[in-house]
mmCIF file with all atom_site columns, C-alpha atoms in Angstrom:
data_model
loop_
_atom_site.group_PDB
_atom_site.id
_atom_site.type_symbol
_atom_site.label_atom_id
_atom_site.label_alt_id
_atom_site.label_comp_id
_atom_site.label_asym_id
_atom_site.label_entity_id
_atom_site.label_seq_id
_atom_site.pdbx_PDB_ins_code
_atom_site.Cartn_x
_atom_site.Cartn_y
_atom_site.Cartn_z
_atom_site.occupancy
_atom_site.B_iso_or_equiv
_atom_site.pdbx_formal_charge
_atom_site.auth_seq_id
_atom_site.auth_comp_id
_atom_site.auth_asym_id
_atom_site.auth_atom_id
_atom_site.pdbx_PDB_model_num
ATOM 1   C CA . UNK A 1 1   ? 107.853 119.541 77.353  1.00 0.00 ? 1   UNK A CA 1
ATOM 2   C CA . UNK A 1 2   ? 105.073 119.984 79.842  1.00 0.00 ? 2   UNK A CA 1
ATOM 3   C CA . UNK A 1 3   ? 105.744 122.690 82.478  1.00 0.00 ? 3   UNK A CA 1
ATOM 4   C CA . UNK A 1 4   ? 106.726 120.470 85.407  1.00 0.00 ? 4   UNK A CA 1
ATOM 5   C CA . UNK A 1 5   ? 109.517 121.192 87.755  1.00 0.00 ? 5   UNK A CA 1
ATOM 6   C CA . UNK A 1 6   ? 110.758 119.218 90.777  1.00 0.00 ? 6   UNK A CA 1
ATOM 7   C CA . UNK A 1 7   ? 112.824 120.371 93.651  1.00 0.00 ? 7   UNK A CA 1
ATOM 8   C CA . UNK A 1 8   ? 115.305 119.577 94.829  1.00 0.00 ? 8   UNK A CA 1
ATOM 9   C CA . UNK A 1 9   ? 116.829 117.639 91.931  1.00 0.00 ? 9   UNK A CA 1
ATOM 10  C CA . UNK A 1 10  ? 119.317 115.858 94.129  1.00 0.00 ? 10  UNK A CA 1
ATOM 11  C CA . UNK A 1 11  ? 119.318 115.308 97.869  1.00 0.00 ? 11  UNK A CA 1
ATOM 12  C CA . UNK A 1 12  ? 121.427 113.303 100.313 1.00 0.00 ? 12  UNK A CA 1
ATOM 13  C CA . UNK A 1 13  ? 120.000 112.846 103.780 1.00 0.00 ? 13  UNK A CA 1
ATOM 14  C CA . UNK A 1 14  ? 120.391 110.674 106.785 1.00 0.00 ? 14  UNK A CA 1
ATOM 15  C CA . UNK A 1 15  ? 118.192 107.890 108.079 1.00 0.00 ? 15  UNK A CA 1
ATOM 16  C CA . UNK A 1 16  ? 115.444 109.112 110.330 1.00 0.00 ? 16  UNK A CA 1
ATOM 17  C CA . UNK A 1 17  ? 115.198 112.634 109.003 1.00 0.00 ? 17  UNK A CA 1
ATOM 18  C CA . UNK A 1 18  ? 112.062 114.007 107.333 1.00 0.00 ? 18  UNK A CA 1
ATOM 19  C CA . UNK A 1 19  ? 112.317 114.927 103.659 1.00 0.00 ? 19  UNK A CA 1
ATOM 20  C CA . UNK A 1 20  ? 109.892 116.877 101.439 1.00 0.00 ? 20  UNK A CA 1
ATOM 21  C CA . UNK A 1 21  ? 109.999 116.838 97.675  1.00 0.00 ? 21  UNK A CA 1
ATOM 22  C CA . UNK A 1 22  ? 108.093 119.396 95.670  1.00 0.00 ? 22  UNK A CA 1
ATOM 23  C CA . UNK A 1 23  ? 106.411 119.123 92.283  1.00 0.00 ? 23  UNK A CA 1
ATOM 24  C CA . UNK A 1 24  ? 105.189 122.273 90.596  1.00 0.00 ? 24  UNK A CA 1
ATOM 25  C CA . UNK A 1 25  ? 103.178 122.403 87.322  1.00 0.00 ? 25  UNK A CA 1
ATOM 26  C CA . UNK A 1 26  ? 102.127 125.298 85.147  1.00 0.00 ? 26  UNK A CA 1
ATOM 27  C CA . UNK A 1 27  ? 99.689  123.270 82.979  1.00 0.00 ? 27  UNK A CA 1
ATOM 28  C CA . UNK A 1 28  ? 96.665  123.475 85.304  1.00 0.00 ? 28  UNK A CA 1
ATOM 29  C CA . UNK A 1 29  ? 96.239  119.690 85.047  1.00 0.00 ? 29  UNK A CA 1
ATOM 30  C CA . UNK A 1 30  ? 93.837  118.098 87.496  1.00 0.00 ? 30  UNK A CA 1
ATOM 31  C CA . UNK A 1 31  ? 95.766  114.897 88.245  1.00 0.00 ? 31  UNK A CA 1
ATOM 32  C CA . UNK A 1 32  ? 99.215  114.674 89.821  1.00 0.00 ? 32  UNK A CA 1
ATOM 33  C CA . UNK A 1 33  ? 101.250 111.632 90.726  1.00 0.00 ? 33  UNK A CA 1
ATOM 34  C CA . UNK A 1 34  ? 104.352 110.617 92.606  1.00 0.00 ? 34  UNK A CA 1
ATOM 35  C CA . UNK A 1 35  ? 106.300 107.598 91.420  1.00 0.00 ? 35  UNK A CA 1
ATOM 36  C CA . UNK A 1 36  ? 109.536 106.030 92.459  1.00 0.00 ? 36  UNK A CA 1
ATOM 37  C CA . UNK A 1 37  ? 111.837 104.338 89.957  1.00 0.00 ? 37  UNK A CA 1
ATOM 38  C CA . UNK A 1 38  ? 114.131 101.509 91.027  1.00 0.00 ? 38  UNK A CA 1
ATOM 39  C CA . UNK A 1 39  ? 116.138 99.122  88.888  1.00 0.00 ? 39  UNK A CA 1
ATOM 40  C CA . UNK A 1 40  ? 114.135 96.061  87.948  1.00 0.00 ? 40  UNK A CA 1
ATOM 41  C CA . UNK A 1 41  ? 110.857 97.534  89.232  1.00 0.00 ? 41  UNK A CA 1
ATOM 42  C CA . UNK A 1 42  ? 109.958 100.115 86.577  1.00 0.00 ? 42  UNK A CA 1
ATOM 43  C CA . UNK A 1 43  ? 107.878 102.885 88.011  1.00 0.00 ? 43  UNK A CA 1
ATOM 44  C CA . UNK A 1 44  ? 105.681 102.333 91.014  1.00 0.00 ? 44  UNK A CA 1
ATOM 45  C CA . UNK A 1 45  ? 102.915 104.714 92.123  1.00 0.00 ? 45  UNK A CA 1
ATOM 46  C CA . UNK A 1 46  ? 103.317 106.110 95.620  1.00 0.00 ? 46  UNK A CA 1
ATOM 47  C CA . UNK A 1 47  ? 100.416 108.574 95.886  1.00 0.00 ? 47  UNK A CA 1
ATOM 48  C CA . UNK A 1 48  ? 98.299  110.556 93.530  1.00 0.00 ? 48  UNK A CA 1
ATOM 49  C CA . UNK A 1 49  ? 95.937  113.521 93.624  1.00 0.00 ? 49  UNK A CA 1
ATOM 50  C CA . UNK A 1 50  ? 92.736  114.052 91.683  1.00 0.00 ? 50  UNK A CA 1
ATOM 51  C CA . UNK A 1 51  ? 92.192  117.608 92.827  1.00 0.00 ? 51  UNK A CA 1
ATOM 52  C CA . UNK A 1 52  ? 93.097  120.146 95.477  1.00 0.00 ? 52  UNK A CA 1
ATOM 53  C CA . UNK A 1 53  ? 93.080  118.421 98.870  1.00 0.00 ? 53  UNK A CA 1
ATOM 54  C CA . UNK A 1 54  ? 92.027  115.125 97.167  1.00 0.00 ? 54  UNK A CA 1
ATOM 55  C CA . UNK A 1 55  ? 94.708  112.469 97.402  1.00 0.00 ? 55  UNK A CA 1
ATOM 56  C CA . UNK A 1 56  ? 94.857  108.704 97.552  1.00 0.00 ? 56  UNK A CA 1
ATOM 57  C CA . UNK A 1 57  ? 97.395  105.950 97.997  1.00 0.00 ? 57  UNK A CA 1
ATOM 58  C CA . UNK A 1 58  ? 99.211  104.050 95.342  1.00 0.00 ? 58  UNK A CA 1
ATOM 59  C CA . UNK A 1 59  ? 100.869 100.661 95.538  1.00 0.00 ? 59  UNK A CA 1
ATOM 60  C CA . UNK A 1 60  ? 103.931 101.666 97.628  1.00 0.00 ? 60  UNK A CA 1
ATOM 61  C CA . UNK A 1 61  ? 102.595 104.369 99.952  1.00 0.00 ? 61  UNK A CA 1
ATOM 62  C CA . UNK A 1 62  ? 103.976 103.128 103.303 1.00 0.00 ? 62  UNK A CA 1
ATOM 63  C CA . UNK A 1 63  ? 106.314 105.682 104.818 1.00 0.00 ? 63  UNK A CA 1
ATOM 64  C CA . UNK A 1 64  ? 105.131 108.489 102.530 1.00 0.00 ? 64  UNK A CA 1
ATOM 65  C CA . UNK A 1 65  ? 102.534 111.216 102.796 1.00 0.00 ? 65  UNK A CA 1
ATOM 66  C CA . UNK A 1 66  ? 101.407 113.886 100.353 1.00 0.00 ? 66  UNK A CA 1
ATOM 67  C CA . UNK A 1 67  ? 99.605  117.153 100.297 1.00 0.00 ? 67  UNK A CA 1
ATOM 68  C CA . UNK A 1 68  ? 98.063  119.365 97.632  1.00 0.00 ? 68  UNK A CA 1
ATOM 69  C CA . UNK A 1 69  ? 96.855  122.718 98.767  1.00 0.00 ? 69  UNK A CA 1
ATOM 70  C CA . UNK A 1 70  ? 97.005  124.329 95.318  1.00 0.00 ? 70  UNK A CA 1
ATOM 71  C CA . UNK A 1 71  ? 96.407  122.999 91.842  1.00 0.00 ? 71  UNK A CA 1
ATOM 72  C CA . UNK A 1 72  ? 99.982  123.605 90.817  1.00 0.00 ? 72  UNK A CA 1
ATOM 73  C CA . UNK A 1 73  ? 101.849 122.053 93.781  1.00 0.00 ? 73  UNK A CA 1
ATOM 74  C CA . UNK A 1 74  ? 102.048 118.466 95.005  1.00 0.00 ? 74  UNK A CA 1
ATOM 75  C CA . UNK A 1 75  ? 104.341 117.679 97.937  1.00 0.00 ? 75  UNK A CA 1
ATOM 76  C CA . UNK A 1 76  ? 105.740 114.324 98.842  1.00 0.00 ? 76  UNK A CA 1
ATOM 77  C CA . UNK A 1 77  ? 107.024 113.855 102.398 1.00 0.00 ? 77  UNK A CA 1
ATOM 78  C CA . UNK A 1 78  ? 109.106 111.032 103.726 1.00 0.00 ? 78  UNK A CA 1
ATOM 79  C CA . UNK A 1 79  ? 108.190 111.160 107.362 1.00 0.00 ? 79  UNK A CA 1
ATOM 80  C CA . UNK A 1 80  ? 111.320 109.411 108.590 1.00 0.00 ? 80  UNK A CA 1
ATOM 81  C CA . UNK A 1 81  ? 113.617 108.502 105.726 1.00 0.00 ? 81  UNK A CA 1
ATOM 82  C CA . UNK A 1 82  ? 115.027 104.992 105.486 1.00 0.00 ? 82  UNK A CA 1
ATOM 83  C CA . UNK A 1 83  ? 117.710 103.546 103.221 1.00 0.00 ? 83  UNK A CA 1
ATOM 84  C CA . UNK A 1 84  ? 115.033 101.607 101.321 1.00 0.00 ? 84  UNK A CA 1
ATOM 85  C CA . UNK A 1 85  ? 113.628 104.929 100.159 1.00 0.00 ? 85  UNK A CA 1
ATOM 86  C CA . UNK A 1 86  ? 116.815 105.704 98.254  1.00 0.00 ? 86  UNK A CA 1
ATOM 87  C CA . UNK A 1 87  ? 115.427 106.058 94.739  1.00 0.00 ? 87  UNK A CA 1
ATOM 88  C CA . UNK A 1 88  ? 114.644 108.391 91.916  1.00 0.00 ? 88  UNK A CA 1
ATOM 89  C CA . UNK A 1 89  ? 111.314 110.110 92.377  1.00 0.00 ? 89  UNK A CA 1
ATOM 90  C CA . UNK A 1 90  ? 109.225 111.353 89.475  1.00 0.00 ? 90  UNK A CA 1
ATOM 91  C CA . UNK A 1 91  ? 106.249 113.568 89.540  1.00 0.00 ? 91  UNK A CA 1
ATOM 92  C CA . UNK A 1 92  ? 103.708 113.288 86.726  1.00 0.00 ? 92  UNK A CA 1
ATOM 93  C CA . UNK A 1 93  ? 100.582 115.125 85.651  1.00 0.00 ? 93  UNK A CA 1
ATOM 94  C CA . UNK A 1 94  ? 97.543  114.324 83.513  1.00 0.00 ? 94  UNK A CA 1
ATOM 95  C CA . UNK A 1 95  ? 94.565  116.321 82.468  1.00 0.00 ? 95  UNK A CA 1
ATOM 96  C CA . UNK A 1 96  ? 91.251  114.621 81.891  1.00 0.00 ? 96  UNK A CA 1
ATOM 97  C CA . UNK A 1 97  ? 91.578  111.219 83.570  1.00 0.00 ? 97  UNK A CA 1
ATOM 98  C CA . UNK A 1 98  ? 93.972  109.096 85.517  1.00 0.00 ? 98  UNK A CA 1
ATOM 99  C CA . UNK A 1 99  ? 94.311  106.900 82.488  1.00 0.00 ? 99  UNK A CA 1
ATOM 100 C CA . UNK A 1 100 ? 95.062  109.815 80.229  1.00 0.00 ? 100 UNK A CA 1
ATOM 101 C CA . UNK A 1 101 ? 98.533  110.562 78.948  1.00 0.00 ? 101 UNK A CA 1
ATOM 102 C CA . UNK A 1 102 ? 100.881 111.357 81.780  1.00 0.00 ? 102 UNK A CA 1
ATOM 103 C CA . UNK A 1 103 ? 103.690 113.902 81.497  1.00 0.00 ? 103 UNK A CA 1
ATOM 104 C CA . UNK A 1 104 ? 106.693 113.553 83.706  1.00 0.00 ? 104 UNK A CA 1
ATOM 105 C CA . UNK A 1 105 ? 108.943 115.926 85.581  1.00 0.00 ? 105 UNK A CA 1
ATOM 106 C CA . UNK A 1 106 ? 112.763 115.756 85.509  1.00 0.00 ? 106 UNK A CA 1
ATOM 107 C CA . UNK A 1 107 ? 113.019 113.646 88.672  1.00 0.00 ? 107 UNK A CA 1
ATOM 108 C CA . UNK A 1 108 ? 114.657 113.883 92.070  1.00 0.00 ? 108 UNK A CA 1
ATOM 109 C CA . UNK A 1 109 ? 117.511 111.613 93.005  1.00 0.00 ? 109 UNK A CA 1
ATOM 110 C CA . UNK A 1 110 ? 117.299 110.925 96.742  1.00 0.00 ? 110 UNK A CA 1
ATOM 111 C CA . UNK A 1 111 ? 119.989 109.121 98.686  1.00 0.00 ? 111 UNK A CA 1
ATOM 112 C CA . UNK A 1 112 ? 119.319 108.094 102.270 1.00 0.00 ? 112 UNK A CA 1
ATOM 113 C CA . UNK A 1 113 ? 122.497 107.193 104.163 1.00 0.00 ? 113 UNK A CA 1
ATOM 114 C CA . UNK B 2 1   ? 94.933  92.275  89.389  1.00 0.00 ? 1   UNK B CA 1
ATOM 115 C CA . UNK B 2 2   ? 96.348  93.851  86.278  1.00 0.00 ? 2   UNK B CA 1
ATOM 116 C CA . UNK B 2 3   ? 99.888  92.954  85.433  1.00 0.00 ? 3   UNK B CA 1
ATOM 117 C CA . UNK B 2 4   ? 102.214 94.148  82.719  1.00 0.00 ? 4   UNK B CA 1
ATOM 118 C CA . UNK B 2 5   ? 105.023 92.057  81.376  1.00 0.00 ? 5   UNK B CA 1
ATOM 119 C CA . UNK B 2 6   ? 107.913 93.201  79.248  1.00 0.00 ? 6   UNK B CA 1
ATOM 120 C CA . UNK B 2 7   ? 109.703 90.056  78.227  1.00 0.00 ? 7   UNK B CA 1
ATOM 121 C CA . UNK B 2 8   ? 113.021 91.527  77.229  1.00 0.00 ? 8   UNK B CA 1
ATOM 122 C CA . UNK B 2 9   ? 115.005 93.181  79.987  1.00 0.00 ? 9   UNK B CA 1
ATOM 123 C CA . UNK B 2 10  ? 118.056 94.141  77.956  1.00 0.00 ? 10  UNK B CA 1
ATOM 124 C CA . UNK B 2 11  ? 118.287 94.179  74.157  1.00 0.00 ? 11  UNK B CA 1
ATOM 125 C CA . UNK B 2 12  ? 121.509 94.833  72.292  1.00 0.00 ? 12  UNK B CA 1
ATOM 126 C CA . UNK B 2 13  ? 121.331 95.640  68.584  1.00 0.00 ? 13  UNK B CA 1
ATOM 127 C CA . UNK B 2 14  ? 123.557 97.029  65.906  1.00 0.00 ? 14  UNK B CA 1
ATOM 128 C CA . UNK B 2 15  ? 122.533 100.168 64.031  1.00 0.00 ? 15  UNK B CA 1
ATOM 129 C CA . UNK B 2 16  ? 120.045 99.491  61.201  1.00 0.00 ? 16  UNK B CA 1
ATOM 130 C CA . UNK B 2 17  ? 118.733 96.327  62.840  1.00 0.00 ? 17  UNK B CA 1
ATOM 131 C CA . UNK B 2 18  ? 115.009 95.942  63.318  1.00 0.00 ? 18  UNK B CA 1
ATOM 132 C CA . UNK B 2 19  ? 113.518 96.180  66.769  1.00 0.00 ? 19  UNK B CA 1
ATOM 133 C CA . UNK B 2 20  ? 110.526 94.574  68.417  1.00 0.00 ? 20  UNK B CA 1
ATOM 134 C CA . UNK B 2 21  ? 109.866 94.884  72.156  1.00 0.00 ? 21  UNK B CA 1
ATOM 135 C CA . UNK B 2 22  ? 107.147 92.838  73.717  1.00 0.00 ? 22  UNK B CA 1
ATOM 136 C CA . UNK B 2 23  ? 104.468 94.030  76.108  1.00 0.00 ? 23  UNK B CA 1
ATOM 137 C CA . UNK B 2 24  ? 101.671 91.836  77.452  1.00 0.00 ? 24  UNK B CA 1
ATOM 138 C CA . UNK B 2 25  ? 99.013  92.666  79.984  1.00 0.00 ? 25  UNK B CA 1
ATOM 139 C CA . UNK B 2 26  ? 96.444  90.611  81.811  1.00 0.00 ? 26  UNK B CA 1
ATOM 140 C CA . UNK B 2 27  ? 93.329  92.781  82.201  1.00 0.00 ? 27  UNK B CA 1
ATOM 141 C CA . UNK B 2 28  ? 91.086  92.523  79.209  1.00 0.00 ? 28  UNK B CA 1
ATOM 142 C CA . UNK B 2 29  ? 89.150  95.734  79.896  1.00 0.00 ? 29  UNK B CA 1
ATOM 143 C CA . UNK B 2 30  ? 92.233  97.792  79.054  1.00 0.00 ? 30  UNK B CA 1
ATOM 144 C CA . UNK B 2 31  ? 91.673  100.427 76.381  1.00 0.00 ? 31  UNK B CA 1
ATOM 145 C CA . UNK B 2 32  ? 94.495  102.975 76.847  1.00 0.00 ? 32  UNK B CA 1
ATOM 146 C CA . UNK B 2 33  ? 97.980  101.687 76.083  1.00 0.00 ? 33  UNK B CA 1
ATOM 147 C CA . UNK B 2 34  ? 101.249 103.559 76.186  1.00 0.00 ? 34  UNK B CA 1
ATOM 148 C CA . UNK B 2 35  ? 104.910 103.318 75.423  1.00 0.00 ? 35  UNK B CA 1
ATOM 149 C CA . UNK B 2 36  ? 107.294 105.679 77.117  1.00 0.00 ? 36  UNK B CA 1
ATOM 150 C CA . UNK B 2 37  ? 110.985 106.181 76.518  1.00 0.00 ? 37  UNK B CA 1
ATOM 151 C CA . UNK B 2 38  ? 113.641 107.266 79.013  1.00 0.00 ? 38  UNK B CA 1
ATOM 152 C CA . UNK B 2 39  ? 116.914 108.451 77.518  1.00 0.00 ? 39  UNK B CA 1
ATOM 153 C CA . UNK B 2 40  ? 119.951 108.170 79.799  1.00 0.00 ? 40  UNK B CA 1
ATOM 154 C CA . UNK B 2 41  ? 119.703 110.641 82.671  1.00 0.00 ? 41  UNK B CA 1
ATOM 155 C CA . UNK B 2 42  ? 116.395 112.003 81.568  1.00 0.00 ? 42  UNK B CA 1
ATOM 156 C CA . UNK B 2 43  ? 112.689 111.704 82.474  1.00 0.00 ? 43  UNK B CA 1
ATOM 157 C CA . UNK B 2 44  ? 110.091 109.604 80.745  1.00 0.00 ? 44  UNK B CA 1
ATOM 158 C CA . UNK B 2 45  ? 108.670 110.922 77.510  1.00 0.00 ? 45  UNK B CA 1
ATOM 159 C CA . UNK B 2 46  ? 105.633 109.662 75.623  1.00 0.00 ? 46  UNK B CA 1
ATOM 160 C CA . UNK B 2 47  ? 106.619 107.627 72.580  1.00 0.00 ? 47  UNK B CA 1
ATOM 161 C CA . UNK B 2 48  ? 103.159 106.645 71.418  1.00 0.00 ? 48  UNK B CA 1
ATOM 162 C CA . UNK B 2 49  ? 99.724  105.712 72.698  1.00 0.00 ? 49  UNK B CA 1
ATOM 163 C CA . UNK B 2 50  ? 96.623  103.793 71.683  1.00 0.00 ? 50  UNK B CA 1
ATOM 164 C CA . UNK B 2 51  ? 93.176  104.854 72.786  1.00 0.00 ? 51  UNK B CA 1
ATOM 165 C CA . UNK B 2 52  ? 90.945  103.594 70.011  1.00 0.00 ? 52  UNK B CA 1
ATOM 166 C CA . UNK B 2 53  ? 90.667  103.121 66.213  1.00 0.00 ? 53  UNK B CA 1
ATOM 167 C CA . UNK B 2 54  ? 93.476  101.744 64.030  1.00 0.00 ? 54  UNK B CA 1
ATOM 168 C CA . UNK B 2 55  ? 95.361  99.151  66.135  1.00 0.00 ? 55  UNK B CA 1
ATOM 169 C CA . UNK B 2 56  ? 98.617  100.102 64.379  1.00 0.00 ? 56  UNK B CA 1
ATOM 170 C CA . UNK B 2 57  ? 99.775  103.247 66.050  1.00 0.00 ? 57  UNK B CA 1
ATOM 171 C CA . UNK B 2 58  ? 102.624 105.457 64.856  1.00 0.00 ? 58  UNK B CA 1
ATOM 172 C CA . UNK B 2 59  ? 104.681 107.473 67.256  1.00 0.00 ? 59  UNK B CA 1
ATOM 173 C CA . UNK B 2 60  ? 107.649 109.745 67.246  1.00 0.00 ? 60  UNK B CA 1
ATOM 174 C CA . UNK B 2 61  ? 111.063 108.945 65.756  1.00 0.00 ? 61  UNK B CA 1
ATOM 175 C CA . UNK B 2 62  ? 109.788 106.159 63.467  1.00 0.00 ? 62  UNK B CA 1
ATOM 176 C CA . UNK B 2 63  ? 108.402 103.950 66.262  1.00 0.00 ? 63  UNK B CA 1
ATOM 177 C CA . UNK B 2 64  ? 105.103 102.117 65.910  1.00 0.00 ? 64  UNK B CA 1
ATOM 178 C CA . UNK B 2 65  ? 103.122 99.676  68.012  1.00 0.00 ? 65  UNK B CA 1
ATOM 179 C CA . UNK B 2 66  ? 100.405 97.184  67.250  1.00 0.00 ? 66  UNK B CA 1
ATOM 180 C CA . UNK B 2 67  ? 97.516  96.505  69.613  1.00 0.00 ? 67  UNK B CA 1
ATOM 181 C CA . UNK B 2 68  ? 96.396  92.878  69.310  1.00 0.00 ? 68  UNK B CA 1
ATOM 182 C CA . UNK B 2 69  ? 93.383  92.536  71.594  1.00 0.00 ? 69  UNK B CA 1
ATOM 183 C CA . UNK B 2 70  ? 93.149  88.720  71.349  1.00 0.00 ? 70  UNK B CA 1
ATOM 184 C CA . UNK B 2 71  ? 96.736  88.365  72.513  1.00 0.00 ? 71  UNK B CA 1
ATOM 185 C CA . UNK B 2 72  ? 96.621  91.115  75.185  1.00 0.00 ? 72  UNK B CA 1
ATOM 186 C CA . UNK B 2 73  ? 99.725  92.602  73.521  1.00 0.00 ? 73  UNK B CA 1
ATOM 187 C CA . UNK B 2 74  ? 101.019 95.962  72.514  1.00 0.00 ? 74  UNK B CA 1
ATOM 188 C CA . UNK B 2 75  ? 104.407 95.368  70.987  1.00 0.00 ? 75  UNK B CA 1
ATOM 189 C CA . UNK B 2 76  ? 106.741 98.192  70.004  1.00 0.00 ? 76  UNK B CA 1
ATOM 190 C CA . UNK B 2 77  ? 108.588 98.074  66.655  1.00 0.00 ? 77  UNK B CA 1
ATOM 191 C CA . UNK B 2 78  ? 111.034 100.104 64.643  1.00 0.00 ? 78  UNK B CA 1
ATOM 192 C CA . UNK B 2 79  ? 112.354 98.891  61.245  1.00 0.00 ? 79  UNK B CA 1
ATOM 193 C CA . UNK B 2 80  ? 115.854 100.361 61.604  1.00 0.00 ? 80  UNK B CA 1
ATOM 194 C CA . UNK B 2 81  ? 117.299 101.519 64.959  1.00 0.00 ? 81  UNK B CA 1
ATOM 195 C CA . UNK B 2 82  ? 119.855 104.252 65.413  1.00 0.00 ? 82  UNK B CA 1
ATOM 196 C CA . UNK B 2 83  ? 122.485 104.755 68.112  1.00 0.00 ? 83  UNK B CA 1
ATOM 197 C CA . UNK B 2 84  ? 120.314 107.595 69.447  1.00 0.00 ? 84  UNK B CA 1
ATOM 198 C CA . UNK B 2 85  ? 117.573 105.070 70.240  1.00 0.00 ? 85  UNK B CA 1
ATOM 199 C CA . UNK B 2 86  ? 119.661 103.796 73.115  1.00 0.00 ? 86  UNK B CA 1
ATOM 200 C CA . UNK B 2 87  ? 117.305 104.219 76.059  1.00 0.00 ? 87  UNK B CA 1
ATOM 201 C CA . UNK B 2 88  ? 114.958 102.368 78.382  1.00 0.00 ? 88  UNK B CA 1
ATOM 202 C CA . UNK B 2 89  ? 111.459 101.663 77.145  1.00 0.00 ? 89  UNK B CA 1
ATOM 203 C CA . UNK B 2 90  ? 108.411 101.250 79.309  1.00 0.00 ? 90  UNK B CA 1
ATOM 204 C CA . UNK B 2 91  ? 105.020 99.898  78.457  1.00 0.00 ? 91  UNK B CA 1
ATOM 205 C CA . UNK B 2 92  ? 102.094 101.194 80.565  1.00 0.00 ? 92  UNK B CA 1
ATOM 206 C CA . UNK B 2 93  ? 98.472  100.117 80.849  1.00 0.00 ? 93  UNK B CA 1
ATOM 207 C CA . UNK B 2 94  ? 95.648  101.024 83.220  1.00 0.00 ? 94  UNK B CA 1
ATOM 208 C CA . UNK B 2 95  ? 94.681  98.700  86.003  1.00 0.00 ? 95  UNK B CA 1
ATOM 209 C CA . UNK B 2 96  ? 91.079  97.961  87.119  1.00 0.00 ? 96  UNK B CA 1
ATOM 210 C CA . UNK B 2 97  ? 91.320  100.934 89.482  1.00 0.00 ? 97  UNK B CA 1
ATOM 211 C CA . UNK B 2 98  ? 92.016  103.358 86.670  1.00 0.00 ? 98  UNK B CA 1
ATOM 212 C CA . UNK B 2 99  ? 95.682  103.902 87.466  1.00 0.00 ? 99  UNK B CA 1
ATOM 213 C CA . UNK B 2 100 ? 98.510  103.397 85.058  1.00 0.00 ? 100 UNK B CA 1
ATOM 214 C CA . UNK B 2 101 ? 100.875 100.610 85.880  1.00 0.00 ? 101 UNK B CA 1
ATOM 215 C CA . UNK B 2 102 ? 104.253 100.291 84.217  1.00 0.00 ? 102 UNK B CA 1
ATOM 216 C CA . UNK B 2 103 ? 106.222 97.341  83.017  1.00 0.00 ? 103 UNK B CA 1
ATOM 217 C CA . UNK B 2 104 ? 109.692 96.737  84.398  1.00 0.00 ? 104 UNK B CA 1
ATOM 218 C CA . UNK B 2 105 ? 111.282 98.335  81.384  1.00 0.00 ? 105 UNK B CA 1
ATOM 219 C CA . UNK B 2 106 ? 113.490 97.157  78.549  1.00 0.00 ? 106 UNK B CA 1
ATOM 220 C CA . UNK B 2 107 ? 116.935 98.598  78.224  1.00 0.00 ? 107 UNK B CA 1
ATOM 221 C CA . UNK B 2 108 ? 117.949 99.011  74.591  1.00 0.00 ? 108 UNK B CA 1
ATOM 222 C CA . UNK B 2 109 ? 121.567 99.371  73.675  1.00 0.00 ? 109 UNK B CA 1
ATOM 223 C CA . UNK B 2 110 ? 122.353 100.179 70.053  1.00 0.00 ? 110 UNK B CA 1
ATOM 224 C CA . UNK B 2 111 ? 125.932 99.669  68.927  1.00 0.00 ? 111 UNK B CA 1
ATOM 225 C CA . UNK B 2 112 ? 127.182 102.136 66.296  1.00 0.00 ? 112 UNK B CA 1
#
């Protein structure tokens, strides 16, 4: 398995609170991604990064922000969590291109009450 | 815009049955095609991929997929499934913006 860790692995929070999820990789891959997985929707891209300090929006970016200050770390922040953001969040990495093989982290299960 | 369609949402098979899961996409410029598998409670793992060359691609655990350009399809097959193949399977293709998009997934249940 690729060296990808996510923290926390599980989190329960309340509506309106900020939440930050962390993805850490040891592969030195250029591209990093945040997806959410919901039943019936597959995986949907939230934000991605193509280098340090270089990020862009995916298809479901509203209510989320990201930061990448180091190659190995990609943070996802829910600025004010809502119940609709209850989901499983996966981080992924790829090396040479955004259409290259992506390797996934173990996921974070977030529940917003 | 690119779309990915997995026709079967839930497939139930008995062990030793043959499997074929459909995947169709709409953007003809696609070149990189993927199947991922997610075992219960785990993350997505690469099953197989097609980038170029022989359109019949072999992956791990006896899975294979055939790229048919004229049909915009990349169907996944396995001649004889096992109980351990119980999982959710995702097809993924790039969109015009160079990002992977995933199908809705097909849940496979294999009865022992």
